N, CA, C and O atoms as a GROMACS GRO file, in nm:
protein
  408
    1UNK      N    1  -0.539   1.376  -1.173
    1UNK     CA    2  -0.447   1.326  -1.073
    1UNK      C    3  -0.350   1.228  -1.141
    1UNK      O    4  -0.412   1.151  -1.214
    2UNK      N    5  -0.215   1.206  -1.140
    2UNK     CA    6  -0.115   1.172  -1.196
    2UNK      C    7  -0.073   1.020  -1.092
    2UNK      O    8  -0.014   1.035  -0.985
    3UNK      N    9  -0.098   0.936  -1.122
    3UNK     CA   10  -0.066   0.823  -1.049
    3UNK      C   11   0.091   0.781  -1.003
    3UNK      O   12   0.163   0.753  -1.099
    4UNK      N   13   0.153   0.772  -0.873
    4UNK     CA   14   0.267   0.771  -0.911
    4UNK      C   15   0.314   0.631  -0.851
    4UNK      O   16   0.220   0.559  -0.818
    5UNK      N   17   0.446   0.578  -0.831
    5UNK     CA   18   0.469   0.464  -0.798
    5UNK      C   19   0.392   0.392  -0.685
    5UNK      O   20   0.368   0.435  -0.572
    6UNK      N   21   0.348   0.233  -0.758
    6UNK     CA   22   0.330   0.159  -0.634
    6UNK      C   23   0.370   0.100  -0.588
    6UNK      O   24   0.491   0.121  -0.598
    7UNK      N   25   0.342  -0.012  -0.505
    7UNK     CA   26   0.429  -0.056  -0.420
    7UNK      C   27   0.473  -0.205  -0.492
    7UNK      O   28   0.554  -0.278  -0.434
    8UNK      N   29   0.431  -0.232  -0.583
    8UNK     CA   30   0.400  -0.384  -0.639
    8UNK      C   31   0.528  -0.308  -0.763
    8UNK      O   32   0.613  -0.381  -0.816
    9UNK      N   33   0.523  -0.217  -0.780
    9UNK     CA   34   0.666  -0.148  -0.894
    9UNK      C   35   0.712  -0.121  -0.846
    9UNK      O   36   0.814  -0.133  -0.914
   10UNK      N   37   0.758  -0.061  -0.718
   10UNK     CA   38   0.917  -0.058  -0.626
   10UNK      C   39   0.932  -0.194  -0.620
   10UNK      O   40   1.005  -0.252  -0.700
   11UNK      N   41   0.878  -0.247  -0.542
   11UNK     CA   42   0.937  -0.346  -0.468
   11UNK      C   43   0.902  -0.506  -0.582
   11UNK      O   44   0.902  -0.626  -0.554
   12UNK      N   45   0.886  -0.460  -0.663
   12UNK     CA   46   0.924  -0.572  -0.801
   12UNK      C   47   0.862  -0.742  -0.800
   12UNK      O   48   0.892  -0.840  -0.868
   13UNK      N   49   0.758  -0.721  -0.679
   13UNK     CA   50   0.728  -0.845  -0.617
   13UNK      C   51   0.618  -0.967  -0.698
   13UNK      O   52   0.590  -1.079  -0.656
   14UNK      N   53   0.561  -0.889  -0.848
   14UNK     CA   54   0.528  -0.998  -0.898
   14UNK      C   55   0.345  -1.009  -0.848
   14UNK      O   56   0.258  -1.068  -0.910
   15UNK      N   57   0.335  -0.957  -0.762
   15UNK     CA   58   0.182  -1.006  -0.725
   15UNK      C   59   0.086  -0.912  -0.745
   15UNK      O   60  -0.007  -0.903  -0.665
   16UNK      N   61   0.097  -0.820  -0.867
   16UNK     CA   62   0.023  -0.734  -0.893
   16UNK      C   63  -0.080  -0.813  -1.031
   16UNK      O   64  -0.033  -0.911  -1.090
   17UNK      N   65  -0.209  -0.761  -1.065
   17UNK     CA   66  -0.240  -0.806  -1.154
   17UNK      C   67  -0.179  -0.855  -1.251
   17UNK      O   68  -0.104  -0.784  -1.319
   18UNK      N   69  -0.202  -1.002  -1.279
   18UNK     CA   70  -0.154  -1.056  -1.403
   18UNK      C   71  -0.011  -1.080  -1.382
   18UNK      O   72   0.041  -1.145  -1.472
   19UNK      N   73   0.083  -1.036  -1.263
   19UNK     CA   74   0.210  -1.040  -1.213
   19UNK      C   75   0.236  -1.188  -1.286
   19UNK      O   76   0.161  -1.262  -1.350
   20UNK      N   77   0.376  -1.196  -1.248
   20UNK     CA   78   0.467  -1.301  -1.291
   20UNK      C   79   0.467  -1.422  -1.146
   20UNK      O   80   0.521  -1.530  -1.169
   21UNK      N   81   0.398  -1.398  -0.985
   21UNK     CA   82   0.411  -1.452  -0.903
   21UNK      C   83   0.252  -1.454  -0.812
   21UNK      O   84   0.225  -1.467  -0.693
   22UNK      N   85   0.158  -1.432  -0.950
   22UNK     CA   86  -0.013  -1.398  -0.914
   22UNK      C   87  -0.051  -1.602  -0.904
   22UNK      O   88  -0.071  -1.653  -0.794
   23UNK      N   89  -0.053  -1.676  -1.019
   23UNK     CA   90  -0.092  -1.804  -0.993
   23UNK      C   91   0.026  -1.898  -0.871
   23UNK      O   92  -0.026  -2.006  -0.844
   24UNK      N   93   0.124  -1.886  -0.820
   24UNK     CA   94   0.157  -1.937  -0.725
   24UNK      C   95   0.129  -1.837  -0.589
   24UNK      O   96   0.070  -1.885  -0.492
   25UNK      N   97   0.163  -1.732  -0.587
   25UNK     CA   98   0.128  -1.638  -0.442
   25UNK      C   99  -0.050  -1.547  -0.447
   25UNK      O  100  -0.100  -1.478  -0.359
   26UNK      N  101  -0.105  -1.584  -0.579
   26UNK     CA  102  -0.205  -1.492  -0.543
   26UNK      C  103  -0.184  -1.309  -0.608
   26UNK      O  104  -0.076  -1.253  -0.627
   27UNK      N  105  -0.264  -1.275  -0.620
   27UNK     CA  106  -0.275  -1.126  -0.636
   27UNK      C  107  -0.287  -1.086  -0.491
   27UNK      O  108  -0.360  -1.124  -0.400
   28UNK      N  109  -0.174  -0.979  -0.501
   28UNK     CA  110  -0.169  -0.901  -0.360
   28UNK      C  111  -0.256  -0.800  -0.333
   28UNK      O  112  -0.275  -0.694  -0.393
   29UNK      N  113  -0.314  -0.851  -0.220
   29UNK     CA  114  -0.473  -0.762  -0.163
   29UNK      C  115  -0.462  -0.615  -0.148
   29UNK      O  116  -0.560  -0.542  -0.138
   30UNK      N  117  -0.314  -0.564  -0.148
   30UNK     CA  118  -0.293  -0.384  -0.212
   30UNK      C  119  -0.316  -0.367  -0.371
   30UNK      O  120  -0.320  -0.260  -0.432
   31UNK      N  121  -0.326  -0.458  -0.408
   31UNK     CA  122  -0.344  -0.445  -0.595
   31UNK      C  123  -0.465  -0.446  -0.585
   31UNK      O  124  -0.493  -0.346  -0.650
   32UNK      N  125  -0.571  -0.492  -0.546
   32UNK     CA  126  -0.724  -0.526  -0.559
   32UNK      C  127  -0.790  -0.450  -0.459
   32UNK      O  128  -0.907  -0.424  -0.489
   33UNK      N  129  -0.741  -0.396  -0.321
   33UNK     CA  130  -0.822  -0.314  -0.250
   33UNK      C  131  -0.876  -0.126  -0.310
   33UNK      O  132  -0.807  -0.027  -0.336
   34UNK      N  133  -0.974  -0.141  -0.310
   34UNK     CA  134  -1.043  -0.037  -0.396
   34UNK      C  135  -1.100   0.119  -0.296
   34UNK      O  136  -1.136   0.232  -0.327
   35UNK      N  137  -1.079   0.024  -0.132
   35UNK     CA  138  -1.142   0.187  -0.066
   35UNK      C  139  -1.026   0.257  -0.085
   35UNK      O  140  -1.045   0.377  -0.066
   36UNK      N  141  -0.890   0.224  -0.122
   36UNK     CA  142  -0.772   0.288  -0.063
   36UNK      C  143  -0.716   0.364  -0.221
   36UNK      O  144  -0.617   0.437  -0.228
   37UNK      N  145  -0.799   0.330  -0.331
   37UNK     CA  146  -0.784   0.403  -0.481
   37UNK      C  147  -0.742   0.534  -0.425
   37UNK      O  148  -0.761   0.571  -0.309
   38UNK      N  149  -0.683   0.599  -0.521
   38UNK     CA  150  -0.586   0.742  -0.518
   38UNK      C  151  -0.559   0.815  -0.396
   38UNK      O  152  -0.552   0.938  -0.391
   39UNK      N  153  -0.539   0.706  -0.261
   39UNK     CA  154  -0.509   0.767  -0.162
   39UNK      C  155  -0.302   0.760  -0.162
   39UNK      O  156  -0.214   0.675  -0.170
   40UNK      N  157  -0.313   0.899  -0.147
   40UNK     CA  158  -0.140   0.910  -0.166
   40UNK      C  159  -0.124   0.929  -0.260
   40UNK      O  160  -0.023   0.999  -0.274
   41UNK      N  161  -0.194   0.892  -0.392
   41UNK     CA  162  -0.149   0.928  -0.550
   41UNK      C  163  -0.132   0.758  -0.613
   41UNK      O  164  -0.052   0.725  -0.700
   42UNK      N  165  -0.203   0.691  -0.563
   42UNK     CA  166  -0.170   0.552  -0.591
   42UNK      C  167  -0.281   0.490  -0.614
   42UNK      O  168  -0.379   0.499  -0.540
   43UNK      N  169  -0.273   0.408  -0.736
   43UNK     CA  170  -0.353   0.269  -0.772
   43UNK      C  171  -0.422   0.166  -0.663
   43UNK      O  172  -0.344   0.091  -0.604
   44UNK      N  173  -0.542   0.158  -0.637
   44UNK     CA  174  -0.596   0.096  -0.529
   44UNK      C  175  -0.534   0.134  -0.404
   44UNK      O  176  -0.565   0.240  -0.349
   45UNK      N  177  -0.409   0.017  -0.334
   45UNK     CA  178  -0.362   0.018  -0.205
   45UNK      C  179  -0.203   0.057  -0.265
   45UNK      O  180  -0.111   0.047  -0.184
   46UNK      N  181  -0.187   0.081  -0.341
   46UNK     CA  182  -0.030   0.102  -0.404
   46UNK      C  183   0.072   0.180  -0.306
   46UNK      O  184   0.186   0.148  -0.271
   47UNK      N  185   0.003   0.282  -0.277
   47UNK     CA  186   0.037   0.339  -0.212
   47UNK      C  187  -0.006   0.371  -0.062
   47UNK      O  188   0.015   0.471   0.007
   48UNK      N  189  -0.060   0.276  -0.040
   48UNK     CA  190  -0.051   0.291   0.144
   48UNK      C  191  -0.084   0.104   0.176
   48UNK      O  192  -0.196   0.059   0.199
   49UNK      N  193   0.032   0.030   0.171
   49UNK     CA  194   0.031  -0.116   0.077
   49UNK      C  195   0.000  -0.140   0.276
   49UNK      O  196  -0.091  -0.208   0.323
   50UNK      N  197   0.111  -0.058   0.361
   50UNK     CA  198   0.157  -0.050   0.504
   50UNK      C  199  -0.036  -0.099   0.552
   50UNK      O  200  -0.019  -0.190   0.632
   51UNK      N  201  -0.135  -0.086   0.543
   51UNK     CA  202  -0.246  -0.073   0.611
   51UNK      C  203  -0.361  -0.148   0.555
   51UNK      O  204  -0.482  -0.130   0.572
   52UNK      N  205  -0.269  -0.270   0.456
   52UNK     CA  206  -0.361  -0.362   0.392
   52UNK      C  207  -0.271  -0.491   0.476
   52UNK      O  208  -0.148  -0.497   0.468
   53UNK      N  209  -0.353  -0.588   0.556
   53UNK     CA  210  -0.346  -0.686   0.543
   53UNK      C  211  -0.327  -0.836   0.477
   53UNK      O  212  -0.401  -0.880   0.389
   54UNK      N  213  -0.184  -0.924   0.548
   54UNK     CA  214  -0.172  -1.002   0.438
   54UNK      C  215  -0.075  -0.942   0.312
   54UNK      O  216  -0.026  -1.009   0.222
   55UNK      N  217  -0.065  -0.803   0.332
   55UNK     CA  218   0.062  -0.813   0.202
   55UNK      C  219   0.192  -0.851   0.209
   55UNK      O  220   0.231  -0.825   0.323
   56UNK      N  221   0.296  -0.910   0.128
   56UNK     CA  222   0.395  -0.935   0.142
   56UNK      C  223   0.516  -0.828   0.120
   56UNK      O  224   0.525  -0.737   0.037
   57UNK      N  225   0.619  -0.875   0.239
   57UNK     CA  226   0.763  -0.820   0.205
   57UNK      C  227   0.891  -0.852   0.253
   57UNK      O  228   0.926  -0.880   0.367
   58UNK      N  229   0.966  -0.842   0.132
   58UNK     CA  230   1.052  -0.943   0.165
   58UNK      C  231   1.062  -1.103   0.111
   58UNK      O  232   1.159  -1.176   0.088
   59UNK      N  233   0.947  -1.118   0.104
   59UNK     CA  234   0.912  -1.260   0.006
   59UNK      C  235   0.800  -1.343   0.126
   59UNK      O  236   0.758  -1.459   0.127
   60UNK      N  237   0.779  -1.234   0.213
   60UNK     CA  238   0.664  -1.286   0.337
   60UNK      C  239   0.538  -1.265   0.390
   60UNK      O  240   0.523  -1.179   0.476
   61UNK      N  241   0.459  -1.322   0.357
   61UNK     CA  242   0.302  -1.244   0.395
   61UNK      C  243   0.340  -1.164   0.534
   61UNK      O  244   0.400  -1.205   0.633
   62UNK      N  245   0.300  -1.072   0.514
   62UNK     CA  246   0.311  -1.004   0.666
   62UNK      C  247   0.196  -1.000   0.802
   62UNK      O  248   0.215  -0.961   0.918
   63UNK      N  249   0.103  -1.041   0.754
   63UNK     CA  250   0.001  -1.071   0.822
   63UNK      C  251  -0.079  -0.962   0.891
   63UNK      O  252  -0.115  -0.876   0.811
   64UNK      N  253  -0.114  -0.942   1.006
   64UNK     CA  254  -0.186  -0.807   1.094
   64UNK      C  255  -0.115  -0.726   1.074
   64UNK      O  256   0.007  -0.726   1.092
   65UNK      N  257  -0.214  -0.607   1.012
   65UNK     CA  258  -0.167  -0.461   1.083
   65UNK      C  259  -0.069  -0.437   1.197
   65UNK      O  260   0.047  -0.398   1.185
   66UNK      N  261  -0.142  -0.471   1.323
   66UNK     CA  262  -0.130  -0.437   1.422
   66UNK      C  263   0.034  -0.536   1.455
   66UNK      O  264   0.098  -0.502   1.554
   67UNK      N  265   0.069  -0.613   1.398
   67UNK     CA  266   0.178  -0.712   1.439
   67UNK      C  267   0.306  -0.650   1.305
   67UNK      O  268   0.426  -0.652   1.335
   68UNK      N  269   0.275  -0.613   1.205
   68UNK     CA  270   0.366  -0.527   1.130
   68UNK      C  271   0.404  -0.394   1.190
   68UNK      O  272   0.526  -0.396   1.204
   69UNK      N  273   0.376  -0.329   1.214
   69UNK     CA  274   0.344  -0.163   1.196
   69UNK      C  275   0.484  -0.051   1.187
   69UNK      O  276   0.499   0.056   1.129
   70UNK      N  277   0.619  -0.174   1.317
   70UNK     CA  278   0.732  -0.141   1.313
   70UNK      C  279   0.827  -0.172   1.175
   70UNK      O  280   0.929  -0.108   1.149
   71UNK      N  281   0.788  -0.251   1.115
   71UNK     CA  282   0.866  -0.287   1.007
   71UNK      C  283   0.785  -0.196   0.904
   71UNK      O  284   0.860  -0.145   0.821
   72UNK      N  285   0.668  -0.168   0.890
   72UNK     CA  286   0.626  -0.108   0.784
   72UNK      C  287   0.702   0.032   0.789
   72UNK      O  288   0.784   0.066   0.704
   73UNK      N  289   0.671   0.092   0.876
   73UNK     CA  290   0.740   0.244   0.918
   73UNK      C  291   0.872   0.262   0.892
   73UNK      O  292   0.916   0.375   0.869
   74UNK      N  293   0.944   0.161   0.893
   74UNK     CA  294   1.072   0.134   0.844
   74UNK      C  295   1.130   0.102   0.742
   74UNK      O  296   1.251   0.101   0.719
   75UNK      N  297   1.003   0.060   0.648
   75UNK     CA  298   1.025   0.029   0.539
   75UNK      C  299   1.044   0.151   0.426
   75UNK      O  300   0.976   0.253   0.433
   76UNK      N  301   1.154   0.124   0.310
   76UNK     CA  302   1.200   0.241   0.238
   76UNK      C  303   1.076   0.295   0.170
   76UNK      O  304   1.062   0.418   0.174
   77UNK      N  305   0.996   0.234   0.117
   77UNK     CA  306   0.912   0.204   0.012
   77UNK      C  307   0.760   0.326   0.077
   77UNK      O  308   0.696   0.408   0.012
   78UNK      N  309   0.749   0.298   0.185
   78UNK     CA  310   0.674   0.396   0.311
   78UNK      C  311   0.737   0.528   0.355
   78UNK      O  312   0.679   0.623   0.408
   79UNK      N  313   0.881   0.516   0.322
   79UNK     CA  314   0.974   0.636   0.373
   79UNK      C  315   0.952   0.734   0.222
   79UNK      O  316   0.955   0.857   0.219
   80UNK      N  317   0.933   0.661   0.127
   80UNK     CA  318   0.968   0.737  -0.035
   80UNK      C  319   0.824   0.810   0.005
   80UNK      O  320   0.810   0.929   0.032
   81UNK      N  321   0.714   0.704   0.001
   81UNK     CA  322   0.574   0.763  -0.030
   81UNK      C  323   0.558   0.898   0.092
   81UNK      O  324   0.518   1.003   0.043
   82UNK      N  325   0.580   0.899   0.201
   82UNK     CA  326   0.566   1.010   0.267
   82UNK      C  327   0.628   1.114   0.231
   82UNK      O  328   0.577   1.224   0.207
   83UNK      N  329   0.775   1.075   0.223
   83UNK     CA  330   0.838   1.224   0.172
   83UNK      C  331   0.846   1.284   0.041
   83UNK      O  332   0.912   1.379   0.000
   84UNK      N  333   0.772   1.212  -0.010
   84UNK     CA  334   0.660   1.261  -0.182
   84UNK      C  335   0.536   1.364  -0.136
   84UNK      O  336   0.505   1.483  -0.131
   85UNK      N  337   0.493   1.237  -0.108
   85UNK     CA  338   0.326   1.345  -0.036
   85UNK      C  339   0.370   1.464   0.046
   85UNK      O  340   0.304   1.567   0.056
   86UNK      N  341   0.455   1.448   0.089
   86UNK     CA  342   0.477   1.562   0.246
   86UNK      C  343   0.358   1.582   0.313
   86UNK      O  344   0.290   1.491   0.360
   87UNK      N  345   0.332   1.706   0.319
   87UNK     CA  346   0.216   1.715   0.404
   87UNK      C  347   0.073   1.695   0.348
   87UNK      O  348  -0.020   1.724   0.424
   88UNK      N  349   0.041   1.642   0.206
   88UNK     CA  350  -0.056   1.613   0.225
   88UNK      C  351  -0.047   1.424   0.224
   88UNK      O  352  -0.149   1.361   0.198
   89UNK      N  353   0.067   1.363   0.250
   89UNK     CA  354   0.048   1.250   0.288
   89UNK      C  355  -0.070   1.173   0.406
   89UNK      O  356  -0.070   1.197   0.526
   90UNK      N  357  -0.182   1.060   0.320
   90UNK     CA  358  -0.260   1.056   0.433
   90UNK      C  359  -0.311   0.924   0.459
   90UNK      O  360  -0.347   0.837   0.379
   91UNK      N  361  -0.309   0.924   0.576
   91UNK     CA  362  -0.371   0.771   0.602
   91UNK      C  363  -0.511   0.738   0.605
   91UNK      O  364  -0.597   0.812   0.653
   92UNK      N  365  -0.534   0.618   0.549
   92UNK     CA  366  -0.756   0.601   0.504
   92UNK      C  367  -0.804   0.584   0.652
   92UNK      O  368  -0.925   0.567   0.658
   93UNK      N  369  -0.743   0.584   0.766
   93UNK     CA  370  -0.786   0.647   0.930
   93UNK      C  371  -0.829   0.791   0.935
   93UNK      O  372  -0.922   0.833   1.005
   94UNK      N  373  -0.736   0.880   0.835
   94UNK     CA  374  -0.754   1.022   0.833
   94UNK      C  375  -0.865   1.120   0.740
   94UNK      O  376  -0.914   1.232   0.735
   95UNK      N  377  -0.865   0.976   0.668
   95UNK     CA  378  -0.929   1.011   0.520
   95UNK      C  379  -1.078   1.011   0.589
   95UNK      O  380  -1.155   1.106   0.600
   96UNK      N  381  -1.090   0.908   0.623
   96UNK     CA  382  -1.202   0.861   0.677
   96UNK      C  383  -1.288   0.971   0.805
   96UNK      O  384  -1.406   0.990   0.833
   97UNK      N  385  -1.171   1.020   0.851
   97UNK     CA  386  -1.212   1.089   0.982
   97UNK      C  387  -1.211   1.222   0.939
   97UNK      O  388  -1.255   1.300   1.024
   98UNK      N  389  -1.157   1.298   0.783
   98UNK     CA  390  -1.220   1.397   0.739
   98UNK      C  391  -1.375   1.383   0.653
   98UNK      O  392  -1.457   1.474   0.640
   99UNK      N  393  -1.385   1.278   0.613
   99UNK     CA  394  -1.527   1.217   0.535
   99UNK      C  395  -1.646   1.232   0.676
   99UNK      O  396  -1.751   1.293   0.658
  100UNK      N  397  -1.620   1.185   0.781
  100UNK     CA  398  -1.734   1.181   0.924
  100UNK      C  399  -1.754   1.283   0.934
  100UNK      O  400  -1.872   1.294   0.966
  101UNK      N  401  -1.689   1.416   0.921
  101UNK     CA  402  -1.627   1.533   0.984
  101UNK      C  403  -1.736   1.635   0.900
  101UNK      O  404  -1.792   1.719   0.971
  102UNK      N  405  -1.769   1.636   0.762
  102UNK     CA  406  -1.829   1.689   0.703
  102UNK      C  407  -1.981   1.677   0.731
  102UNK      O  408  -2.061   1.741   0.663
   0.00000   0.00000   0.00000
């Protein structure tokens, strides 16, 4: 499997391991979340950054899921990764609910 852009290399933000903005903001909890590894084709949460809590954008923690969800969907960075994946683009809701399923 070929890893492809994450979200901490689009969006240039510094809070990826060892980043340039890790000892003042922290390592961003899409760089370190591990259930979400090669979902989409991405490094940990790299690629589905939209469904980790607490990540930043824009230069702003974003806080809840549930209080983002319109800005994530809107976001370019979410628009690239879907229309990469196409149809096998998937969310760890879906992932998860083909894993029960078996």
């Amino acid at each position: 499997m070929t890893l492809a852009l994450n979200c901490w290399e689009y969006m240039k933000c510094g809070r990826e391991p060892n980043g340039v903005k890790t000892e003042k903001m922290g390592v961003c909890p899409a760089a370190t979340d591990t259930q979400r590894n090669g979902l989409n084709h991405g490094k940990r949460a790299g690629r589905s950054c939209w469904e980790v809590t607490d990540t930043c954008c824009v230069g702003q923690t974003q806080g809840l899921l549930v209080k983002r969800q319109i800005s994530c969907v809107n976001c370019g960075f979410y628009r690239k990764v879907k229309r990469e994946e196409g149809a096998q683009f998937k969310q760890l809701k879906e992932r998860l609910e083909i894993c029960i399923s078996v």
